[in-house]
């Protein structure tokens, strides 16, 4: 046992080093967001919540946050419904067309985002959707739906169809079977897909740059504009808040999945 533990020490040390390497920039930015100085400084010479107050008091920053949250919530609902429906439909499709449809659904994860942004801009400009909430929702839904499809498809891969048959034999309607049997079992996959679609929309930058207007911009675009035009620690505060939101949502999803797994084992 001791020899086995000693052999694992280099691998553990390497894993810790990788984690530190990946998280160090995030921690440094978070620490700099609490500075009271006019510019970035690490470590801060004095500590303050000045730039967090500036983030919520500045109409440009606050409104961009509101826009991102509103768009991401709508995208989460639409992408989750469409992605779940597509995964359920293709899992029951016994045809040579199935792999082709699956490839089409996963294309947004393969096509470079810059190419997708240029294509959507050209198309949405013709449809007069650039700079509109609907344009953002449509573009982000196309990019986020594959994450829902992949997550739900993974849950359906281990789903036992005989449970649906048993429910039908007991007299359950197809709708009742779906909500009481199928959806309850694949709920962790649906939840994970919903979280990923929300974060995908909330953090989308490249495509959003092509769709912004003077009156409508999202938080990632505002952050990009801030870096390009000015330099104050408000961007550090915005980055810290975005990272914290992402971490909280992932923790919620992991907690729900872990609780569901314990329930299933019991």
Short mmCIF file of C-alpha atoms in Angstrom, two decimals:
data_model
loop_
_atom_site.label_atom_id
_atom_site.label_comp_id
_atom_site.label_asym_id
_atom_site.label_seq_id
_atom_site.Cartn_x
_atom_site.Cartn_y
_atom_site.Cartn_z
CA UNK A 1 0.00 0.00 0.00
CA UNK A 2 2.81 2.42 0.88
CA UNK A 3 4.57 1.63 -2.39
CA UNK A 4 1.33 2.26 -4.29
CA UNK A 5 0.82 5.59 -2.51
CA UNK A 6 4.40 6.65 -3.25
CA UNK A 7 3.90 5.89 -6.94
CA UNK A 8 0.85 8.14 -7.02
CA UNK A 9 2.60 11.13 -5.45
CA UNK A 10 4.17 12.50 -8.69
CA UNK A 11 0.79 12.23 -10.45
CA UNK A 12 -0.95 14.00 -7.57
CA UNK A 13 1.69 16.74 -7.50
CA UNK A 14 1.30 17.21 -11.25
CA UNK A 15 -2.47 17.47 -10.88
CA UNK A 16 -2.14 20.07 -8.14
CA UNK A 17 0.33 22.04 -10.27
CA UNK A 18 -2.08 22.05 -13.22
CA UNK A 19 -4.96 23.23 -11.02
CA UNK A 20 -2.82 26.02 -9.57
CA UNK A 21 -1.66 27.03 -13.06
CA UNK A 22 -5.24 27.24 -14.34
CA UNK A 23 -6.76 29.00 -11.34
CA UNK A 24 -3.93 31.43 -10.54
CA UNK A 25 -4.92 34.02 -13.22
CA UNK A 26 -8.54 33.90 -12.02
CA UNK A 27 -7.51 34.42 -8.41
CA UNK A 28 -5.17 37.28 -9.34
CA UNK A 29 -7.94 39.06 -11.25
CA UNK A 30 -10.34 38.53 -8.34
CA UNK A 31 -7.84 40.01 -5.88
CA UNK A 32 -7.18 43.02 -8.15
CA UNK A 33 -10.94 43.70 -8.34
CA UNK A 34 -10.86 44.75 -4.67
CA UNK A 35 -8.28 47.46 -5.17
CA UNK A 36 -9.04 51.06 -4.30
CA UNK A 37 -6.54 52.42 -6.82
CA UNK A 38 -7.34 53.96 -10.19
CA UNK A 39 -5.51 51.23 -12.08
CA UNK A 40 -4.65 47.55 -11.84
CA UNK A 41 -2.22 46.65 -9.10
CA UNK A 42 -1.25 43.34 -7.56
CA UNK A 43 -1.31 43.03 -4.69
CA UNK A 44 -3.60 46.02 -4.01
CA UNK A 45 -2.12 48.80 -1.92
CA UNK A 46 -5.54 49.38 -0.35
CA UNK A 47 -8.74 47.36 -0.35
CA UNK A 48 -12.13 48.63 -1.47
CA UNK A 49 -15.44 47.65 -3.09
CA UNK A 50 -15.22 50.76 -5.24
CA UNK A 51 -15.18 48.98 -8.58
CA UNK A 52 -18.06 46.69 -7.68
CA UNK A 53 -20.12 49.77 -6.81
CA UNK A 54 -19.03 51.31 -10.08
CA UNK A 55 -20.12 48.17 -11.93
CA UNK A 56 -23.69 48.40 -10.59
CA UNK A 57 -23.88 52.21 -10.70
CA UNK A 58 -22.61 52.61 -14.26
CA UNK A 59 -25.61 52.26 -16.65
CA UNK A 60 -23.46 50.69 -19.37
CA UNK A 61 -22.17 47.90 -17.14
CA UNK A 62 -25.40 47.25 -15.26
CA UNK A 63 -27.64 47.29 -18.34
CA UNK A 64 -25.31 44.95 -20.20
CA UNK A 65 -25.54 42.54 -17.25
CA UNK A 66 -29.34 42.72 -17.30
CA UNK A 67 -29.37 42.14 -21.06
CA UNK A 68 -27.10 39.11 -20.75
CA UNK A 69 -29.16 37.53 -17.96
CA UNK A 70 -32.47 38.11 -19.75
CA UNK A 71 -31.21 36.74 -23.06
CA UNK A 72 -29.50 33.77 -21.39
CA UNK A 73 -32.68 32.83 -19.48
CA UNK A 74 -34.76 32.80 -22.66
CA UNK A 75 -32.05 30.88 -24.52
CA UNK A 76 -31.85 28.36 -21.69
CA UNK A 77 -35.57 27.62 -21.92
CA UNK A 78 -35.72 27.45 -25.72
CA UNK A 79 -32.47 25.50 -26.14
CA UNK A 80 -33.43 23.03 -23.39
CA UNK A 81 -36.82 22.34 -24.96
CA UNK A 82 -35.44 21.97 -28.48
CA UNK A 83 -32.34 20.02 -27.46
CA UNK A 84 -34.31 17.61 -25.27
CA UNK A 85 -36.92 17.07 -27.97
CA UNK A 86 -34.19 16.43 -30.56
CA UNK A 87 -32.39 13.94 -28.30
CA UNK A 88 -35.62 12.08 -27.55
CA UNK A 89 -36.64 12.01 -31.20
CA UNK A 90 -33.30 10.80 -32.53
CA UNK A 91 -32.99 8.18 -29.78
CA UNK A 92 -36.20 6.60 -31.11
CA UNK A 93 -35.41 7.06 -34.78
CA UNK A 94 -34.37 3.83 -36.45
CA UNK A 95 -33.25 5.17 -39.80
CA UNK A 96 -30.11 5.96 -41.75
CA UNK A 97 -31.15 9.61 -41.57
CA UNK A 98 -30.48 9.65 -37.81
CA UNK A 99 -26.68 10.03 -37.97
CA UNK A 100 -27.04 12.78 -40.58
CA UNK A 101 -29.49 14.72 -38.41
CA UNK A 102 -27.23 14.27 -35.40
CA UNK A 103 -24.29 15.64 -37.39
CA UNK A 104 -26.34 18.67 -38.41
CA UNK A 105 -27.32 19.34 -34.80
CA UNK A 106 -23.69 19.19 -33.69
CA UNK A 107 -22.34 21.41 -36.48
CA UNK A 108 -22.31 24.58 -34.32
CA UNK A 109 -19.71 22.91 -32.07
CA UNK A 110 -17.43 22.26 -35.07
CA UNK A 111 -17.79 25.43 -37.15
CA UNK A 112 -15.40 28.20 -35.98
CA UNK A 113 -17.30 30.80 -34.00
CA UNK A 114 -15.92 33.63 -36.13
CA UNK A 115 -17.30 32.00 -39.29
CA UNK A 116 -20.65 31.46 -37.54
CA UNK A 117 -20.69 35.10 -36.47
CA UNK A 118 -20.05 36.37 -40.00
CA UNK A 119 -22.73 34.09 -41.43
CA UNK A 120 -25.31 35.06 -38.82
CA UNK A 121 -24.53 38.74 -39.26
CA UNK A 122 -25.07 38.52 -43.03
CA UNK A 123 -28.31 36.61 -42.61
CA UNK A 124 -29.68 38.63 -39.69
CA UNK A 125 -28.83 41.90 -41.44
CA UNK A 126 -31.11 40.84 -44.28
CA UNK A 127 -33.82 39.86 -41.80
CA UNK A 128 -33.32 43.06 -39.77
CA UNK A 129 -32.52 41.10 -36.61
CA UNK A 130 -29.12 42.62 -35.82
CA UNK A 131 -29.18 44.62 -32.62
CA UNK A 132 -32.46 43.05 -31.47
CA UNK A 133 -33.19 40.70 -28.56
CA UNK A 134 -34.67 38.17 -30.98
CA UNK A 135 -31.46 38.13 -33.01
CA UNK A 136 -29.38 37.42 -29.90
CA UNK A 137 -31.80 34.72 -28.77
CA UNK A 138 -31.81 32.95 -32.14
CA UNK A 139 -28.02 33.08 -32.51
CA UNK A 140 -27.30 31.95 -28.95
CA UNK A 141 -29.90 29.18 -29.18
CA UNK A 142 -28.22 27.75 -32.27
CA UNK A 143 -24.87 27.75 -30.46
CA UNK A 144 -26.19 26.43 -27.12
CA UNK A 145 -28.63 23.73 -28.23
CA UNK A 146 -25.90 21.15 -29.05
CA UNK A 147 -24.81 21.15 -25.39
CA UNK A 148 -28.34 20.21 -24.33
CA UNK A 149 -28.54 17.58 -27.05
CA UNK A 150 -25.27 15.97 -25.99
CA UNK A 151 -26.16 16.00 -22.29
CA UNK A 152 -29.64 14.55 -22.75
CA UNK A 153 -28.41 11.98 -25.29
CA UNK A 154 -25.87 10.75 -22.74
CA UNK A 155 -28.65 10.27 -20.19
CA UNK A 156 -30.82 8.45 -22.73
CA UNK A 157 -27.93 6.15 -23.61
CA UNK A 158 -28.35 4.35 -20.27
CA UNK A 159 -32.13 4.73 -20.15
CA UNK A 160 -34.07 1.45 -19.94
CA UNK A 161 -37.00 1.58 -22.39
CA UNK A 162 -38.72 -1.23 -20.56
CA UNK A 163 -39.68 1.25 -17.84
CA UNK A 164 -41.83 3.13 -20.34
CA UNK A 165 -43.38 -0.13 -21.49
CA UNK A 166 -44.14 -1.08 -17.90
CA UNK A 167 -45.81 2.28 -17.31
CA UNK A 168 -47.91 1.83 -20.45
CA UNK A 169 -48.96 -1.65 -19.34
CA UNK A 170 -50.08 -0.17 -16.02
CA UNK A 171 -52.36 2.21 -17.89
CA UNK A 172 -50.28 5.41 -17.98
CA UNK A 173 -50.86 7.70 -20.92
CA UNK A 174 -47.88 8.66 -23.14
CA UNK A 175 -47.84 12.13 -21.57
CA UNK A 176 -47.93 10.75 -18.03
CA UNK A 177 -45.23 8.23 -18.92
CA UNK A 178 -42.99 10.99 -20.21
CA UNK A 179 -43.32 13.28 -17.17
CA UNK A 180 -43.41 10.60 -14.47
CA UNK A 181 -40.90 8.12 -15.88
CA UNK A 182 -38.74 9.40 -18.74
CA UNK A 183 -38.24 12.98 -17.61
CA UNK A 184 -37.60 12.00 -13.99
CA UNK A 185 -34.80 9.66 -15.05
CA UNK A 186 -33.13 11.97 -17.58
CA UNK A 187 -33.63 15.08 -15.40
CA UNK A 188 -29.91 15.34 -14.45
CA UNK A 189 -28.96 15.42 -18.12
CA UNK A 190 -31.63 18.01 -18.86
CA UNK A 191 -30.49 20.15 -15.93
CA UNK A 192 -26.85 19.94 -17.01
CA UNK A 193 -27.80 20.91 -20.54
CA UNK A 194 -29.87 23.84 -19.24
CA UNK A 195 -26.94 25.12 -17.17
CA UNK A 196 -24.53 24.76 -20.08
CA UNK A 197 -26.92 26.55 -22.45
CA UNK A 198 -27.35 29.42 -19.98
CA UNK A 199 -23.60 29.79 -19.53
CA UNK A 200 -22.99 29.42 -23.26
CA UNK A 201 -25.33 32.32 -23.96
CA UNK A 202 -24.19 34.40 -20.99
CA UNK A 203 -20.50 34.14 -21.93
CA UNK A 204 -20.83 34.30 -25.72
CA UNK A 205 -18.61 37.05 -27.12
CA UNK A 206 -17.60 36.56 -30.76
CA UNK A 207 -21.06 36.16 -32.28
CA UNK A 208 -22.48 38.84 -29.97
CA UNK A 209 -19.96 41.37 -31.30
CA UNK A 210 -21.51 40.98 -34.76
CA UNK A 211 -25.04 41.52 -33.43
CA UNK A 212 -24.66 44.49 -31.05
CA UNK A 213 -26.24 47.87 -31.53
CA UNK A 214 -25.69 51.19 -29.72
CA UNK A 215 -28.72 50.43 -27.54
CA UNK A 216 -28.25 46.70 -26.96
CA UNK A 217 -25.06 44.98 -25.89
CA UNK A 218 -24.31 42.04 -23.65
CA UNK A 219 -21.86 41.85 -20.75
CA UNK A 220 -19.07 40.02 -22.67
CA UNK A 221 -19.23 42.69 -25.39
CA UNK A 222 -19.11 45.43 -22.76
CA UNK A 223 -16.07 43.74 -21.21
CA UNK A 224 -14.38 43.54 -24.61
CA UNK A 225 -15.15 47.21 -25.27
CA UNK A 226 -13.81 48.17 -21.86
CA UNK A 227 -10.51 46.42 -22.49
CA UNK A 228 -10.19 47.99 -25.94
CA UNK A 229 -11.03 51.57 -24.98
CA UNK A 230 -10.20 52.09 -21.33
CA UNK A 231 -8.39 50.46 -18.44
CA UNK A 232 -9.89 50.50 -14.98
CA UNK A 233 -10.49 47.69 -12.46
CA UNK A 234 -14.22 47.59 -13.25
CA UNK A 235 -13.38 44.91 -15.80
CA UNK A 236 -11.80 42.87 -13.00
CA UNK A 237 -14.96 43.17 -10.92
CA UNK A 238 -17.09 42.12 -13.90
CA UNK A 239 -14.81 39.13 -14.56
CA UNK A 240 -14.98 38.07 -10.93
CA UNK A 241 -18.78 38.26 -10.87
CA UNK A 242 -19.01 36.27 -14.10
CA UNK A 243 -16.65 33.61 -12.79
CA UNK A 244 -18.55 33.39 -9.50
CA UNK A 245 -21.87 32.97 -11.31
CA UNK A 246 -20.41 30.23 -13.51
CA UNK A 247 -18.98 28.40 -10.50
CA UNK A 248 -22.25 28.61 -8.55
CA UNK A 249 -24.30 27.23 -11.44
CA UNK A 250 -21.87 24.35 -11.95
CA UNK A 251 -21.96 23.54 -8.23
CA UNK A 252 -25.76 23.53 -8.27
CA UNK A 253 -25.81 21.18 -11.25
CA UNK A 254 -23.23 18.86 -9.67
CA UNK A 255 -25.12 18.84 -6.36
CA UNK A 256 -28.38 17.95 -8.04
CA UNK A 257 -26.73 15.20 -10.09
CA UNK A 258 -25.01 13.78 -7.01
CA UNK A 259 -28.25 13.83 -5.03
CA UNK A 260 -30.06 12.14 -7.90
CA UNK A 261 -27.40 9.43 -8.12
CA UNK A 262 -27.68 8.68 -4.38
CA UNK A 263 -31.46 8.47 -4.70
CA UNK A 264 -31.20 6.04 -7.61
CA UNK A 265 -28.70 3.86 -5.72
CA UNK A 266 -30.98 3.77 -2.68
#
